[in-house]
């Protein structure tokens, strides 16, 4: 669980965030389909690497962290189809973070475009503080669940540390149809309802998009 209001005492800000994840392992029968699977996170520090030609230490750290995160999720890195990160915007530090991520992903995924295939959460919401990591994981769960593709979550907040986790889709993804209504967009009360995996004993076609019970 995370909760943060970085701009307090100001309220109703984009940066306000709260996320609660209820986790279960693959051998625990919840009688529901999983929303997604979260691999074990991986972290690497730039100081643990030697400077190499064309390979800054932080880039090496990112590659190692990303490779381990994909391995922990049981998927090849080439399965990753989307990136969610917290590089931010409008600063030299943000530009360096994005460039480092791009270089780290460029060799193993030469056709991956981090601008078109990525979501820079803090560029939109602002500094989400202590809630950044879990909010990004929650977004990755939603993307993996509705798009059926693996998502890399990259935590760039610490200047010399690479933090990565890969979220993978369930065997039965609930693909989102943008032409149909989205239940949780029908009002504030609906938006804050818990999001459960769909029960196995019901006909999925009876549910509106975004609804679960």
PDB file of C-alpha atoms in Angstrom:
ATOM      1  CA  UNK A   1       0.000   0.000   0.000  1.00  0.00           C
ATOM      2  CA  UNK A   2       1.148   3.552  -0.637  1.00  0.00           C
ATOM      3  CA  UNK A   3      -0.332   6.949  -0.010  1.00  0.00           C
ATOM      4  CA  UNK A   4       1.137  10.397  -0.528  1.00  0.00           C
ATOM      5  CA  UNK A   5       0.019  13.983  -1.019  1.00  0.00           C
ATOM      6  CA  UNK A   6       3.275  15.698  -1.998  1.00  0.00           C
ATOM      7  CA  UNK A   7       1.691  19.136  -2.470  1.00  0.00           C
ATOM      8  CA  UNK A   8      -0.063  19.299   0.915  1.00  0.00           C
ATOM      9  CA  UNK A   9      -1.607  21.657   2.111  1.00  0.00           C
ATOM     10  CA  UNK A  10      -2.856  22.143  -1.456  1.00  0.00           C
ATOM     11  CA  UNK A  11      -5.585  19.648  -2.296  1.00  0.00           C
ATOM     12  CA  UNK A  12      -7.259  18.173  -5.377  1.00  0.00           C
ATOM     13  CA  UNK A  13      -3.885  17.986  -7.108  1.00  0.00           C
ATOM     14  CA  UNK A  14      -2.897  15.556  -9.856  1.00  0.00           C
ATOM     15  CA  UNK A  15      -0.028  14.298  -7.703  1.00  0.00           C
ATOM     16  CA  UNK A  16      -2.307  12.923  -4.959  1.00  0.00           C
ATOM     17  CA  UNK A  17      -2.136   9.148  -5.026  1.00  0.00           C
ATOM     18  CA  UNK A  18      -3.227   6.023  -3.220  1.00  0.00           C
ATOM     19  CA  UNK A  19      -2.754   2.407  -4.256  1.00  0.00           C
ATOM     20  CA  UNK A  20      -3.518  -0.824  -2.422  1.00  0.00           C
ATOM     21  CA  UNK A  21      -2.486  -4.100  -4.038  1.00  0.00           C
ATOM     22  CA  UNK A  22      -3.843  -7.420  -2.759  1.00  0.00           C
ATOM     23  CA  UNK A  23      -1.360 -10.060  -3.850  1.00  0.00           C
ATOM     24  CA  UNK A  24      -1.594 -13.833  -4.192  1.00  0.00           C
ATOM     25  CA  UNK A  25       0.893 -16.352  -5.528  1.00  0.00           C
ATOM     26  CA  UNK A  26       0.188 -18.668  -8.480  1.00  0.00           C
ATOM     27  CA  UNK A  27      -0.526 -21.621  -6.179  1.00  0.00           C
ATOM     28  CA  UNK A  28      -3.202 -19.820  -4.149  1.00  0.00           C
ATOM     29  CA  UNK A  29      -6.714 -20.409  -5.487  1.00  0.00           C
ATOM     30  CA  UNK A  30      -8.621 -17.127  -5.346  1.00  0.00           C
ATOM     31  CA  UNK A  31     -11.379 -18.537  -7.594  1.00  0.00           C
ATOM     32  CA  UNK A  32     -10.678 -15.575  -9.867  1.00  0.00           C
ATOM     33  CA  UNK A  33      -8.599 -14.929 -12.936  1.00  0.00           C
ATOM     34  CA  UNK A  34      -5.496 -12.875 -12.099  1.00  0.00           C
ATOM     35  CA  UNK A  35      -5.311  -9.275 -13.221  1.00  0.00           C
ATOM     36  CA  UNK A  36      -1.612  -9.722 -14.011  1.00  0.00           C
ATOM     37  CA  UNK A  37       1.585 -11.230 -12.605  1.00  0.00           C
ATOM     38  CA  UNK A  38       4.289  -9.169 -10.905  1.00  0.00           C
ATOM     39  CA  UNK A  39       7.849 -10.444 -11.143  1.00  0.00           C
ATOM     40  CA  UNK A  40      10.408  -9.994  -8.383  1.00  0.00           C
ATOM     41  CA  UNK A  41      11.957  -6.492  -8.585  1.00  0.00           C
ATOM     42  CA  UNK A  42      15.625  -6.017  -9.430  1.00  0.00           C
ATOM     43  CA  UNK A  43      17.963  -3.192  -8.443  1.00  0.00           C
ATOM     44  CA  UNK A  44      21.505  -2.363  -9.481  1.00  0.00           C
ATOM     45  CA  UNK A  45      23.857   0.454  -8.473  1.00  0.00           C
ATOM     46  CA  UNK A  46      26.162   2.231 -10.901  1.00  0.00           C
ATOM     47  CA  UNK A  47      29.100   2.068  -8.477  1.00  0.00           C
ATOM     48  CA  UNK A  48      29.172  -1.721  -8.878  1.00  0.00           C
ATOM     49  CA  UNK A  49      30.209  -1.439 -12.544  1.00  0.00           C
ATOM     50  CA  UNK A  50      33.388  -0.371 -14.325  1.00  0.00           C
ATOM     51  CA  UNK A  51      33.445   2.408 -16.903  1.00  0.00           C
ATOM     52  CA  UNK A  52      33.570   1.009 -20.436  1.00  0.00           C
ATOM     53  CA  UNK A  53      33.848   2.653 -23.837  1.00  0.00           C
ATOM     54  CA  UNK A  54      30.390   3.858 -24.840  1.00  0.00           C
ATOM     55  CA  UNK A  55      28.892   2.200 -21.774  1.00  0.00           C
ATOM     56  CA  UNK A  56      28.388   4.550 -18.813  1.00  0.00           C
ATOM     57  CA  UNK A  57      28.147   2.731 -15.516  1.00  0.00           C
ATOM     58  CA  UNK A  58      24.523   3.738 -14.993  1.00  0.00           C
ATOM     59  CA  UNK A  59      23.562   2.339 -18.406  1.00  0.00           C
ATOM     60  CA  UNK A  60      25.239  -0.943 -17.467  1.00  0.00           C
ATOM     61  CA  UNK A  61      23.335  -0.926 -14.178  1.00  0.00           C
ATOM     62  CA  UNK A  62      20.058  -0.421 -16.016  1.00  0.00           C
ATOM     63  CA  UNK A  63      20.735  -3.234 -18.456  1.00  0.00           C
ATOM     64  CA  UNK A  64      21.583  -5.606 -15.635  1.00  0.00           C
ATOM     65  CA  UNK A  65      18.486  -4.612 -13.645  1.00  0.00           C
ATOM     66  CA  UNK A  66      16.201  -4.902 -16.669  1.00  0.00           C
ATOM     67  CA  UNK A  67      17.606  -8.302 -17.650  1.00  0.00           C
ATOM     68  CA  UNK A  68      17.172  -9.620 -14.114  1.00  0.00           C
ATOM     69  CA  UNK A  69      13.634  -8.227 -13.832  1.00  0.00           C
ATOM     70  CA  UNK A  70      12.623  -9.970 -17.059  1.00  0.00           C
ATOM     71  CA  UNK A  71      14.231 -13.204 -15.869  1.00  0.00           C
ATOM     72  CA  UNK A  72      12.420 -12.924 -12.531  1.00  0.00           C
ATOM     73  CA  UNK A  73       9.129 -12.613 -14.424  1.00  0.00           C
ATOM     74  CA  UNK A  74       9.920 -15.728 -16.433  1.00  0.00           C
ATOM     75  CA  UNK A  75       9.799 -13.890 -19.748  1.00  0.00           C
ATOM     76  CA  UNK A  76      12.411 -12.881 -22.328  1.00  0.00           C
ATOM     77  CA  UNK A  77      13.063  -9.158 -22.442  1.00  0.00           C
ATOM     78  CA  UNK A  78      11.796  -9.117 -26.026  1.00  0.00           C
ATOM     79  CA  UNK A  79       8.292  -9.773 -24.643  1.00  0.00           C
ATOM     80  CA  UNK A  80       8.202  -6.280 -23.125  1.00  0.00           C
ATOM     81  CA  UNK A  81       5.878  -4.092 -25.155  1.00  0.00           C
ATOM     82  CA  UNK A  82       5.473  -1.061 -22.905  1.00  0.00           C
ATOM     83  CA  UNK A  83       7.428   1.023 -20.388  1.00  0.00           C
ATOM     84  CA  UNK A  84       6.119   2.970 -17.394  1.00  0.00           C
ATOM     85  CA  UNK A  85       8.606   5.225 -15.634  1.00  0.00           C
ATOM     86  CA  UNK A  86       9.073   8.297 -13.469  1.00  0.00           C
ATOM     87  CA  UNK A  87      11.739  10.293 -15.318  1.00  0.00           C
ATOM     88  CA  UNK A  88       9.700  13.495 -15.147  1.00  0.00           C
ATOM     89  CA  UNK A  89      10.117  16.454 -17.498  1.00  0.00           C
ATOM     90  CA  UNK A  90      11.407  19.990 -17.962  1.00  0.00           C
ATOM     91  CA  UNK A  91      14.754  19.518 -16.237  1.00  0.00           C
ATOM     92  CA  UNK A  92      18.280  18.396 -17.042  1.00  0.00           C
ATOM     93  CA  UNK A  93      17.846  15.481 -14.627  1.00  0.00           C
ATOM     94  CA  UNK A  94      14.692  14.306 -16.412  1.00  0.00           C
ATOM     95  CA  UNK A  95      16.392  14.498 -19.790  1.00  0.00           C
ATOM     96  CA  UNK A  96      19.337  12.467 -18.513  1.00  0.00           C
ATOM     97  CA  UNK A  97      17.024   9.813 -17.054  1.00  0.00           C
ATOM     98  CA  UNK A  98      15.150   9.404 -20.324  1.00  0.00           C
ATOM     99  CA  UNK A  99      18.380   9.286 -22.339  1.00  0.00           C
ATOM    100  CA  UNK A 100      19.841   6.656 -20.010  1.00  0.00           C
ATOM    101  CA  UNK A 101      16.722   4.488 -20.253  1.00  0.00           C
ATOM    102  CA  UNK A 102      16.743   4.839 -24.016  1.00  0.00           C
ATOM    103  CA  UNK A 103      20.381   3.782 -24.258  1.00  0.00           C
ATOM    104  CA  UNK A 104      19.872   0.864 -21.880  1.00  0.00           C
ATOM    105  CA  UNK A 105      16.949  -0.461 -23.913  1.00  0.00           C
ATOM    106  CA  UNK A 106      18.381   0.416 -27.318  1.00  0.00           C
ATOM    107  CA  UNK A 107      20.659  -2.592 -27.734  1.00  0.00           C
ATOM    108  CA  UNK A 108      18.426  -5.427 -26.462  1.00  0.00           C
ATOM    109  CA  UNK A 109      15.282  -3.843 -27.960  1.00  0.00           C
ATOM    110  CA  UNK A 110      16.507  -1.868 -30.998  1.00  0.00           C
ATOM    111  CA  UNK A 111      13.003  -1.098 -32.294  1.00  0.00           C
ATOM    112  CA  UNK A 112      11.548  -0.087 -28.927  1.00  0.00           C
ATOM    113  CA  UNK A 113      10.552   3.613 -28.858  1.00  0.00           C
ATOM    114  CA  UNK A 114      10.361   4.776 -25.244  1.00  0.00           C
ATOM    115  CA  UNK A 115       8.438   7.903 -26.239  1.00  0.00           C
ATOM    116  CA  UNK A 116       5.737   6.069 -28.210  1.00  0.00           C
ATOM    117  CA  UNK A 117       5.748   2.854 -26.171  1.00  0.00           C
ATOM    118  CA  UNK A 118       6.130   4.438 -22.774  1.00  0.00           C
ATOM    119  CA  UNK A 119       4.270   6.454 -20.178  1.00  0.00           C
ATOM    120  CA  UNK A 120       6.176   9.037 -18.154  1.00  0.00           C
ATOM    121  CA  UNK A 121       3.855   9.161 -15.151  1.00  0.00           C
ATOM    122  CA  UNK A 122       5.473  12.010 -13.248  1.00  0.00           C
ATOM    123  CA  UNK A 123       5.586  14.139 -16.399  1.00  0.00           C
ATOM    124  CA  UNK A 124       1.774  14.103 -16.305  1.00  0.00           C
ATOM    125  CA  UNK A 125       0.989  13.913 -12.592  1.00  0.00           C
ATOM    126  CA  UNK A 126       3.956  15.776 -11.154  1.00  0.00           C
ATOM    127  CA  UNK A 127       6.055  14.505  -8.273  1.00  0.00           C
ATOM    128  CA  UNK A 128       4.024  11.690  -6.724  1.00  0.00           C
ATOM    129  CA  UNK A 129       6.490  11.239  -3.872  1.00  0.00           C
ATOM    130  CA  UNK A 130       6.452   8.017  -1.891  1.00  0.00           C
ATOM    131  CA  UNK A 131       3.558   6.708  -3.954  1.00  0.00           C
ATOM    132  CA  UNK A 132       5.406   6.713  -7.267  1.00  0.00           C
ATOM    133  CA  UNK A 133       6.600   3.104  -7.377  1.00  0.00           C
ATOM    134  CA  UNK A 134       3.353   1.387  -6.443  1.00  0.00           C
ATOM    135  CA  UNK A 135       1.252   3.744  -8.555  1.00  0.00           C
ATOM    136  CA  UNK A 136       3.396   2.841 -11.563  1.00  0.00           C
ATOM    137  CA  UNK A 137       3.052  -0.877 -10.797  1.00  0.00           C
ATOM    138  CA  UNK A 138      -0.743  -0.462 -10.598  1.00  0.00           C
ATOM    139  CA  UNK A 139      -0.711   1.260 -13.996  1.00  0.00           C
ATOM    140  CA  UNK A 140       1.425  -1.567 -15.378  1.00  0.00           C
ATOM    141  CA  UNK A 141      -1.069  -4.136 -14.085  1.00  0.00           C
ATOM    142  CA  UNK A 142      -3.876  -2.324 -15.889  1.00  0.00           C
ATOM    143  CA  UNK A 143      -1.920  -2.080 -19.140  1.00  0.00           C
ATOM    144  CA  UNK A 144      -0.798  -5.712 -19.085  1.00  0.00           C
ATOM    145  CA  UNK A 145      -4.327  -6.872 -18.242  1.00  0.00           C
ATOM    146  CA  UNK A 146      -6.068  -4.902 -20.969  1.00  0.00           C
ATOM    147  CA  UNK A 147      -3.421  -5.034 -23.706  1.00  0.00           C
ATOM    148  CA  UNK A 148      -2.088  -8.545 -23.161  1.00  0.00           C
ATOM    149  CA  UNK A 149       1.552  -7.444 -23.224  1.00  0.00           C
ATOM    150  CA  UNK A 150       4.369  -7.409 -20.682  1.00  0.00           C
ATOM    151  CA  UNK A 151       5.231  -4.054 -19.104  1.00  0.00           C
ATOM    152  CA  UNK A 152       8.556  -2.847 -17.726  1.00  0.00           C
ATOM    153  CA  UNK A 153       8.329  -0.490 -14.740  1.00  0.00           C
ATOM    154  CA  UNK A 154      11.480   1.597 -14.273  1.00  0.00           C
ATOM    155  CA  UNK A 155      12.186   3.588 -11.114  1.00  0.00           C
ATOM    156  CA  UNK A 156      14.641   6.387 -11.850  1.00  0.00           C
ATOM    157  CA  UNK A 157      14.283   8.556  -8.738  1.00  0.00           C
ATOM    158  CA  UNK A 158      17.666   7.646  -7.222  1.00  0.00           C
ATOM    159  CA  UNK A 159      20.384   9.108  -9.421  1.00  0.00           C
ATOM    160  CA  UNK A 160      22.827   6.177  -9.325  1.00  0.00           C
ATOM    161  CA  UNK A 161      20.367   3.308  -8.905  1.00  0.00           C
ATOM    162  CA  UNK A 162      18.389   1.324 -11.459  1.00  0.00           C
ATOM    163  CA  UNK A 163      15.168  -0.263 -10.170  1.00  0.00           C
ATOM    164  CA  UNK A 164      13.078  -2.436 -12.475  1.00  0.00           C
ATOM    165  CA  UNK A 165      10.169  -4.854 -12.334  1.00  0.00           C
ATOM    166  CA  UNK A 166       8.313  -6.624 -15.142  1.00  0.00           C
ATOM    167  CA  UNK A 167       4.538  -7.117 -14.996  1.00  0.00           C
ATOM    168  CA  UNK A 168       3.142  -9.826 -17.263  1.00  0.00           C
ATOM    169  CA  UNK A 169      -0.407 -10.373 -18.521  1.00  0.00           C
ATOM    170  CA  UNK A 170      -2.625 -13.245 -17.368  1.00  0.00           C
ATOM    171  CA  UNK A 171      -3.245 -16.218 -19.629  1.00  0.00           C
ATOM    172  CA  UNK A 172      -6.696 -14.789 -20.286  1.00  0.00           C
ATOM    173  CA  UNK A 173      -6.318 -11.053 -20.816  1.00  0.00           C
ATOM    174  CA  UNK A 174      -9.402  -8.859 -20.773  1.00  0.00           C
ATOM    175  CA  UNK A 175      -8.638  -6.791 -23.845  1.00  0.00           C
ATOM    176  CA  UNK A 176      -9.948  -3.227 -23.714  1.00  0.00           C
ATOM    177  CA  UNK A 177     -12.211  -2.005 -26.515  1.00  0.00           C
ATOM    178  CA  UNK A 178     -11.880   1.807 -26.801  1.00  0.00           C
ATOM    179  CA  UNK A 179     -15.155   1.985 -28.739  1.00  0.00           C
ATOM    180  CA  UNK A 180     -17.147   0.789 -25.715  1.00  0.00           C
ATOM    181  CA  UNK A 181     -17.987   2.528 -22.443  1.00  0.00           C
ATOM    182  CA  UNK A 182     -15.593   2.201 -19.537  1.00  0.00           C
ATOM    183  CA  UNK A 183     -17.496   1.510 -16.320  1.00  0.00           C
ATOM    184  CA  UNK A 184     -15.099   3.315 -14.008  1.00  0.00           C
ATOM    185  CA  UNK A 185     -15.411   6.541 -15.967  1.00  0.00           C
ATOM    186  CA  UNK A 186     -19.116   6.824 -15.094  1.00  0.00           C
ATOM    187  CA  UNK A 187     -18.569   8.843 -11.907  1.00  0.00           C
ATOM    188  CA  UNK A 188     -16.280   9.327  -8.923  1.00  0.00           C
ATOM    189  CA  UNK A 189     -17.898   6.604  -6.811  1.00  0.00           C
ATOM    190  CA  UNK A 190     -17.261   4.040  -9.543  1.00  0.00           C
ATOM    191  CA  UNK A 191     -13.692   5.206 -10.142  1.00  0.00           C
ATOM    192  CA  UNK A 192     -12.659   4.330  -6.588  1.00  0.00           C
ATOM    193  CA  UNK A 193     -14.237   0.872  -6.384  1.00  0.00           C
ATOM    194  CA  UNK A 194     -11.788  -2.036  -5.869  1.00  0.00           C
ATOM    195  CA  UNK A 195     -10.691  -3.746  -9.057  1.00  0.00           C
ATOM    196  CA  UNK A 196     -10.848  -7.527  -8.721  1.00  0.00           C
ATOM    197  CA  UNK A 197      -9.921 -10.297 -11.110  1.00  0.00           C
ATOM    198  CA  UNK A 198     -13.036 -11.732 -12.720  1.00  0.00           C
ATOM    199  CA  UNK A 199     -14.657 -14.717 -11.038  1.00  0.00           C
ATOM    200  CA  UNK A 200     -14.293 -18.014 -12.861  1.00  0.00           C
ATOM    201  CA  UNK A 201     -17.911 -19.049 -12.213  1.00  0.00           C
ATOM    202  CA  UNK A 202     -19.572 -16.268 -14.218  1.00  0.00           C
ATOM    203  CA  UNK A 203     -20.070 -15.375 -17.864  1.00  0.00           C
ATOM    204  CA  UNK A 204     -17.634 -12.557 -18.621  1.00  0.00           C
ATOM    205  CA  UNK A 205     -19.831 -11.210 -21.404  1.00  0.00           C
ATOM    206  CA  UNK A 206     -22.373  -9.984 -18.841  1.00  0.00           C
ATOM    207  CA  UNK A 207     -19.900  -7.463 -17.426  1.00  0.00           C
ATOM    208  CA  UNK A 208     -19.371  -3.960 -18.679  1.00  0.00           C
ATOM    209  CA  UNK A 209     -15.788  -2.956 -19.347  1.00  0.00           C
ATOM    210  CA  UNK A 210     -13.921  -2.142 -16.171  1.00  0.00           C
ATOM    211  CA  UNK A 211     -16.498  -3.774 -13.902  1.00  0.00           C
ATOM    212  CA  UNK A 212     -15.716  -6.576 -11.488  1.00  0.00           C
ATOM    213  CA  UNK A 213     -17.295  -7.866  -8.309  1.00  0.00           C
TER     214      UNK A 213
END
